[in-house]
Short mmCIF file of C-alpha atoms in Angstrom, two decimals:
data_model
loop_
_atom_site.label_atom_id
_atom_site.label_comp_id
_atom_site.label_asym_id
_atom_site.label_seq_id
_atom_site.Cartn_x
_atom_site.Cartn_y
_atom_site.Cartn_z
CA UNK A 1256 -149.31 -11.34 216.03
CA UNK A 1257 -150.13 -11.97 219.42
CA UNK A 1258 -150.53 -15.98 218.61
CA UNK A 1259 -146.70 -16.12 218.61
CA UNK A 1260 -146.10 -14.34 222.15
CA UNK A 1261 -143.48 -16.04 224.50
CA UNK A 1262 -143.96 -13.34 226.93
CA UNK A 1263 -144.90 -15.73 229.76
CA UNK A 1264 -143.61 -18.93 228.75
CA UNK A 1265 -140.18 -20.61 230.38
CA UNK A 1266 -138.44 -23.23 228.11
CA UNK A 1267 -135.59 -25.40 228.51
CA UNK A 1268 -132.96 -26.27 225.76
CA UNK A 1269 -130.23 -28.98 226.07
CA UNK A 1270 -127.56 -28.64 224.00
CA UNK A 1271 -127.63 -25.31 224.25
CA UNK A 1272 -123.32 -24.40 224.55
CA UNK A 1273 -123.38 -23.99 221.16
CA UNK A 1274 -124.25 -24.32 217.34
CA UNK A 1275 -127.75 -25.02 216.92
CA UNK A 1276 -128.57 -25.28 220.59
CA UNK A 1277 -127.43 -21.54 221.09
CA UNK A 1278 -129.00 -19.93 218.44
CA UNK A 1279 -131.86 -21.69 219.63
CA UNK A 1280 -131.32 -19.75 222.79
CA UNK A 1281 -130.68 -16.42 220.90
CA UNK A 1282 -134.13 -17.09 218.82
CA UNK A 1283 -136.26 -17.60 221.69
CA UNK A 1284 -134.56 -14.51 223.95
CA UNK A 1285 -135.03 -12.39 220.97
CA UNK A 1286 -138.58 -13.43 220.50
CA UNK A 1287 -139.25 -12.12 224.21
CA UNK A 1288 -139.55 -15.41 226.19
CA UNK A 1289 -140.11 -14.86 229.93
CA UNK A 1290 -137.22 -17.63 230.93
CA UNK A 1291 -134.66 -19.93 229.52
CA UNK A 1292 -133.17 -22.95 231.47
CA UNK A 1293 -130.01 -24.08 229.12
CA UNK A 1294 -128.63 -26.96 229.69
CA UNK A 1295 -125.01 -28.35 228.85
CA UNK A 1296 -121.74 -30.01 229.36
CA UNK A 1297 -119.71 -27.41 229.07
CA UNK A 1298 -119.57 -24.92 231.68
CA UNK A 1299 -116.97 -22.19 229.42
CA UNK A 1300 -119.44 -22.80 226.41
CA UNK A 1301 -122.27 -22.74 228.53
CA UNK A 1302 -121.61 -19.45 230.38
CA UNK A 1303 -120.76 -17.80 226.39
CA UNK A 1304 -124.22 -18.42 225.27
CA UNK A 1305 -125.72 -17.22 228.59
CA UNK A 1306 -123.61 -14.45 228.52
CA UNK A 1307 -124.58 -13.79 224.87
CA UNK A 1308 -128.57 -14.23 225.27
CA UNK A 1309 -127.95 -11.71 228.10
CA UNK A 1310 -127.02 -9.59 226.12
CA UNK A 1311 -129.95 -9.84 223.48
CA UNK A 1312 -133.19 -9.95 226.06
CA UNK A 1313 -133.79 -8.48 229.69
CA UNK A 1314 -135.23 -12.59 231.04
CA UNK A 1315 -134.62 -14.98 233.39
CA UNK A 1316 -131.75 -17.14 232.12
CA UNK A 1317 -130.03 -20.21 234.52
CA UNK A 1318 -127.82 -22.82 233.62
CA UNK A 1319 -127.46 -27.05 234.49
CA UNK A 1320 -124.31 -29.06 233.74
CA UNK A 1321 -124.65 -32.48 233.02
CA UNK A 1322 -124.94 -35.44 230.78
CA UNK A 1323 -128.57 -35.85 230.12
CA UNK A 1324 -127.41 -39.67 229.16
CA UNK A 1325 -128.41 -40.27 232.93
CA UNK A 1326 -132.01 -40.69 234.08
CA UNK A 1327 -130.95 -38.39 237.19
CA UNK A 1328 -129.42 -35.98 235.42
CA UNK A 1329 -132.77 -35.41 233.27
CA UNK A 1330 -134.84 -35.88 236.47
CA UNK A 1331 -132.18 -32.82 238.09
CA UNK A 1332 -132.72 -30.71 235.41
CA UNK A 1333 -136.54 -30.54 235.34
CA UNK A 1334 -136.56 -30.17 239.38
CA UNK A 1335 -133.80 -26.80 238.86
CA UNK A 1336 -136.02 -25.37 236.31
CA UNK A 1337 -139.11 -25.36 238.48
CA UNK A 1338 -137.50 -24.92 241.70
CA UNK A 1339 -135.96 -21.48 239.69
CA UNK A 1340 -139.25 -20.35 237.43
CA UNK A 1341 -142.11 -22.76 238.69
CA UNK A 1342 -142.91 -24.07 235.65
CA UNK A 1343 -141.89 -25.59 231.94
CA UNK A 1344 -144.31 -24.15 228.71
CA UNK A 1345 -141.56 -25.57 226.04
CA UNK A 1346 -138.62 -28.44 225.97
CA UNK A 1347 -136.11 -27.75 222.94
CA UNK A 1348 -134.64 -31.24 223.20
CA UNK A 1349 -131.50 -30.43 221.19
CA UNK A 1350 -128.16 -32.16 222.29
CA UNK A 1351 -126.71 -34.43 219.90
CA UNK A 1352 -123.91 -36.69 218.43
CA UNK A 1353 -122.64 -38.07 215.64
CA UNK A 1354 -119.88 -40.32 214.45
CA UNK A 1355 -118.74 -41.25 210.85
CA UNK A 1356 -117.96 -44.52 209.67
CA UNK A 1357 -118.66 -47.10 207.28
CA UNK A 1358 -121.08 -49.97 209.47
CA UNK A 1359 -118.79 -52.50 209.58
CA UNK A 1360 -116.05 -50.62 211.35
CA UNK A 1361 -118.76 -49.10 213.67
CA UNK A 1362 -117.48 -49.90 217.18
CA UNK A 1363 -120.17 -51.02 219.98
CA UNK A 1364 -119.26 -47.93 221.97
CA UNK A 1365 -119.43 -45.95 219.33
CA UNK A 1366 -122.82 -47.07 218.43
CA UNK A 1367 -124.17 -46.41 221.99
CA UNK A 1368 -123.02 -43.14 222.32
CA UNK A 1369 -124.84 -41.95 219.59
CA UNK A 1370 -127.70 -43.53 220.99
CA UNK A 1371 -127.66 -42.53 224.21
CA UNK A 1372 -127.41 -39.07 223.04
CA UNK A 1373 -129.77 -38.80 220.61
CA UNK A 1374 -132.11 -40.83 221.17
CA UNK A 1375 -132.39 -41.94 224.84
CA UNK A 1376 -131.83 -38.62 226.31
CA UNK A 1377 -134.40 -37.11 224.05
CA UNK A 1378 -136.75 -39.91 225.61
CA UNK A 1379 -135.80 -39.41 229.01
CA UNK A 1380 -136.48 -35.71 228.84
CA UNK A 1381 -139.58 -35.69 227.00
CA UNK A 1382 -140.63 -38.09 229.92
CA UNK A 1383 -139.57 -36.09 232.48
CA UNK A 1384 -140.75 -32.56 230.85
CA UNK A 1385 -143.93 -34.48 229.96
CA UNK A 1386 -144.65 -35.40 233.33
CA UNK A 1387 -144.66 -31.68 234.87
CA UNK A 1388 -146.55 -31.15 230.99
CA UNK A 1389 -149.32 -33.68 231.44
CA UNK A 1390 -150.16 -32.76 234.84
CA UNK A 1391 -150.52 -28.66 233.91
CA UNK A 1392 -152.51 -29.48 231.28
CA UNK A 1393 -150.08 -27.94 228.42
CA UNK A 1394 -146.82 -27.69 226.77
CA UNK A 1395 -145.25 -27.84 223.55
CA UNK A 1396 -141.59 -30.23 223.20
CA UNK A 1397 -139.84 -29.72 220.15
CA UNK A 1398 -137.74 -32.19 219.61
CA UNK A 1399 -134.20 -31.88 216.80
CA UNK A 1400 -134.44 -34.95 214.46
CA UNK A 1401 -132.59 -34.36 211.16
CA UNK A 1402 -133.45 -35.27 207.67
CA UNK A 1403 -131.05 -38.24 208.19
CA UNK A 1404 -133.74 -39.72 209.39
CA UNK A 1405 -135.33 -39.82 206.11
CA UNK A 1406 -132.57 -40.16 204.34
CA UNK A 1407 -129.15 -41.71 204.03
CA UNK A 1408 -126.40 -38.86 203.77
CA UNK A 1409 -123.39 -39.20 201.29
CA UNK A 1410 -120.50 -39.38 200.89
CA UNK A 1411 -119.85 -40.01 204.56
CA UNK A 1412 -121.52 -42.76 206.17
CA UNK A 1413 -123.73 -42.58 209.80
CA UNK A 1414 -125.77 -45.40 210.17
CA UNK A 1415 -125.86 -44.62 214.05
CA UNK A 1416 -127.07 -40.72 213.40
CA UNK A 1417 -129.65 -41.55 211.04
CA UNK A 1418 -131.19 -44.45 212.71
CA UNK A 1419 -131.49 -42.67 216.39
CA UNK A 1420 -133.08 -39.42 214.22
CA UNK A 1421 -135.43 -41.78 212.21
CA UNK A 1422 -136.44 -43.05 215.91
CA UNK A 1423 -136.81 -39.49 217.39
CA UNK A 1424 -139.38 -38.76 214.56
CA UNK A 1425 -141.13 -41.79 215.23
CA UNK A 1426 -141.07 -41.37 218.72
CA UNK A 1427 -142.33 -37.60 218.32
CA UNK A 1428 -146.02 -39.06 216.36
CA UNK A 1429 -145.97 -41.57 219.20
CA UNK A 1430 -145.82 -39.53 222.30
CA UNK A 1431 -148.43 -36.83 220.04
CA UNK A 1432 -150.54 -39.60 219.57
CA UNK A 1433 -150.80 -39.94 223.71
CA UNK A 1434 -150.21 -36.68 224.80
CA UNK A 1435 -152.48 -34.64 222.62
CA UNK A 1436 -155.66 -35.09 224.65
CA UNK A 1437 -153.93 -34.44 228.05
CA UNK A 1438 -152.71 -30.86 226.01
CA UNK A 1439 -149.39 -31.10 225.23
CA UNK A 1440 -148.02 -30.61 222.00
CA UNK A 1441 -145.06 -33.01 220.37
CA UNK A 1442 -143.41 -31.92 217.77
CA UNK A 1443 -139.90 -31.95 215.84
CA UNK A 1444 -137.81 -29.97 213.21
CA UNK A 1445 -135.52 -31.65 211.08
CA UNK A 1446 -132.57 -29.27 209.89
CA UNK A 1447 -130.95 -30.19 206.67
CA UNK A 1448 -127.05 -29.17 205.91
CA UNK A 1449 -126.55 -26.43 208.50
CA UNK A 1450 -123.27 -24.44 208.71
CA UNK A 1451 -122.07 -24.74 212.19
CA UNK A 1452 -118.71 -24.91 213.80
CA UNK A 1453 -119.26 -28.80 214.32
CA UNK A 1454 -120.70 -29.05 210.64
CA UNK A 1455 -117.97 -28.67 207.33
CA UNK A 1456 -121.01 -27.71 205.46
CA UNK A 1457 -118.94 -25.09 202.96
CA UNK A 1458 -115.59 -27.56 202.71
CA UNK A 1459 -115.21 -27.97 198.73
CA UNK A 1460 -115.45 -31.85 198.95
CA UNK A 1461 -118.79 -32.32 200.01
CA UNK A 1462 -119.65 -29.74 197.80
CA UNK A 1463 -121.22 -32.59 194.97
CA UNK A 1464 -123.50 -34.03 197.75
CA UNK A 1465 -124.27 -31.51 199.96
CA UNK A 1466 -125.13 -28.32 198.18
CA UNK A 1467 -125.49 -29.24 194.23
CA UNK A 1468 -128.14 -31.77 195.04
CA UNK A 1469 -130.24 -29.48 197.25
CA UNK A 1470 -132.65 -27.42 194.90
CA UNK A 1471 -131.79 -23.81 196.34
CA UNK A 1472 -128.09 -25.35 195.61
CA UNK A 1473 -126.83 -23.84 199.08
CA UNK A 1474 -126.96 -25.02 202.89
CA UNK A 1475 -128.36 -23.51 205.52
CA UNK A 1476 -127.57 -21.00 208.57
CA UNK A 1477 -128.76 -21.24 211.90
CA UNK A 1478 -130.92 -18.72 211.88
CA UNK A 1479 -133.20 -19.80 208.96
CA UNK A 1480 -134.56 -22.50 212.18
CA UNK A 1481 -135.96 -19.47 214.19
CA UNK A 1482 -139.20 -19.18 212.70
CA UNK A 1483 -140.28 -23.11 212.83
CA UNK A 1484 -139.27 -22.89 216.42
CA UNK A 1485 -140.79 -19.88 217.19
CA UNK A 1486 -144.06 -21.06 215.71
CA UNK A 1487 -144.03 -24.32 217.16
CA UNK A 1488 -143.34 -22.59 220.89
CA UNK A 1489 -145.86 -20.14 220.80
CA UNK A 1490 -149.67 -20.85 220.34
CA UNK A 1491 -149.71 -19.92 216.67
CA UNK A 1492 -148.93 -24.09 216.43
CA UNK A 1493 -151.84 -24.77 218.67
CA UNK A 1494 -153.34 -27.22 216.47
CA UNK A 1495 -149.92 -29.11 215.39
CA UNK A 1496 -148.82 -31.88 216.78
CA UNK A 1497 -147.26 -34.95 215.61
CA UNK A 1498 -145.23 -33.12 212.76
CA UNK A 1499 -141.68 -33.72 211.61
CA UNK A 1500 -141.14 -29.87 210.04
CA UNK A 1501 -138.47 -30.38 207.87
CA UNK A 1502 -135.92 -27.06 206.54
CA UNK A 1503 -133.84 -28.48 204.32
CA UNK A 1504 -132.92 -25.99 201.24
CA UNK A 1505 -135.13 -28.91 199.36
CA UNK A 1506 -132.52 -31.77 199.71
CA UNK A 1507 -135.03 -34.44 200.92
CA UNK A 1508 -137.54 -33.84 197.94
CA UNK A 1509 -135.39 -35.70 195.47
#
């Protein structure tokens, strides 16, 4: 089982206040990483799940606030991390947004945000990660798409969501494609219906479309992501890169 040791490795994870982003956190400090750099906008949130993964793991744990939106916010991050550990193994590029709406009452800022978010800031990172990555010679980014970027959700509409997670996929194979003979690994998981506390996953109306057309005909926890992250931060992934890993209950195979 050694192939899946974190015991020297240092990651970073945005997004990582809460829902996915903190048991992301809780997976990894379980799992025996060395370090964990979480970054968020929320200092109260953000002090919980440090507090929390504290709790779990004797590791190094620090915190950034910030909107990863900016180019020097991204650039701060990746300096605080190395300044505090000396150096970045894996990038859980997690933060994310979403807005409902039907596309023609989509508002330009609307649209943007969700962009900016999901799919810019994802970019920015990976280039900033993948700098320090490219020049070590190593690294594995996993990257959060969703399978809304496969497929269109019901009955609430997102064009926004699932365009900028369609684009992280795409931009996953893409920076593979480059980085793989420099050593760094690319990757992304795409979570189906996951109960969070930002997700109505178990609210009786979505009930039709959410859980009766997913062939296990339930949605997922949190925790059912630790093992595709584990695997895809430790070397037992060493030959994957370029994959979209999708955990999904099902749903997308119909």
């Amino acid at each position: 089982m050694n192939i899946f040791d974190l015991s020297m490795k240092t990651a970073i994870i945005t997004g990582a206040s809460r829902g996915l982003g903190r048991e992301f956190a809780l997976t990894l400090a379980r799992a025996g990483i060395k370090n964990l750099m979480l970054a968020g906008r929320d200092e109260q949130w953000l002090s919980e799940t440090t507090r929390l993964v504290q709790a779990e793991a004797d590791l190094g744990v620090a915190t950034h606030l910030g909107d990863l939106t900016r180019r020097e916010v991204c650039d701060e991050l990746v300096a605080a991390t190395l300044a505090e550990f000396g150096q970045i193994d894996v990038l859980v590029n997690n933060a994310g947004a979403c807005i409902h709406g039907d596309a023609l009452d989509v508002q330009d800022e609307e649209w943007h945000h969700v962009i900016d978010v999901n799919l810019n800031a994802v970019w920015m990172m990976c280039q900033s990660v993948g700098r320090e990555m490219v020049e070590a010679g190593s690294g594995s980014i996993i990257n959060i798409g969703s399978m809304s970027g496969m497929i269109v959700n019901r009955p609430q509409w997102q064009p926004a969501y699932n365009a900028s997670k369609a684009a992280v996929h795409h931009l996953t194979r893409s920076l593979a494609a480059e980085w793989g003979p420099l050593g760094v690994r690319v990757n992304a998981i795409a979570p189906g219906y996951m109960k969070t506390d930002m997700s109505p996953v178990d609210e009786p109306r979505f009930q039709r479309h959410w859980i009766d057309d997913a062939p296990m005909k339930r949605y997922g926890v949190p925790s059912e992501l630790s093992g595709v992250l584990i695997y895809l931060a430790s070397e037992a992934s060493s030959f994957v890169t370029g994959s979209v890993i999708t955990v999904d209950g099902g749903y997308t195979v119909f």
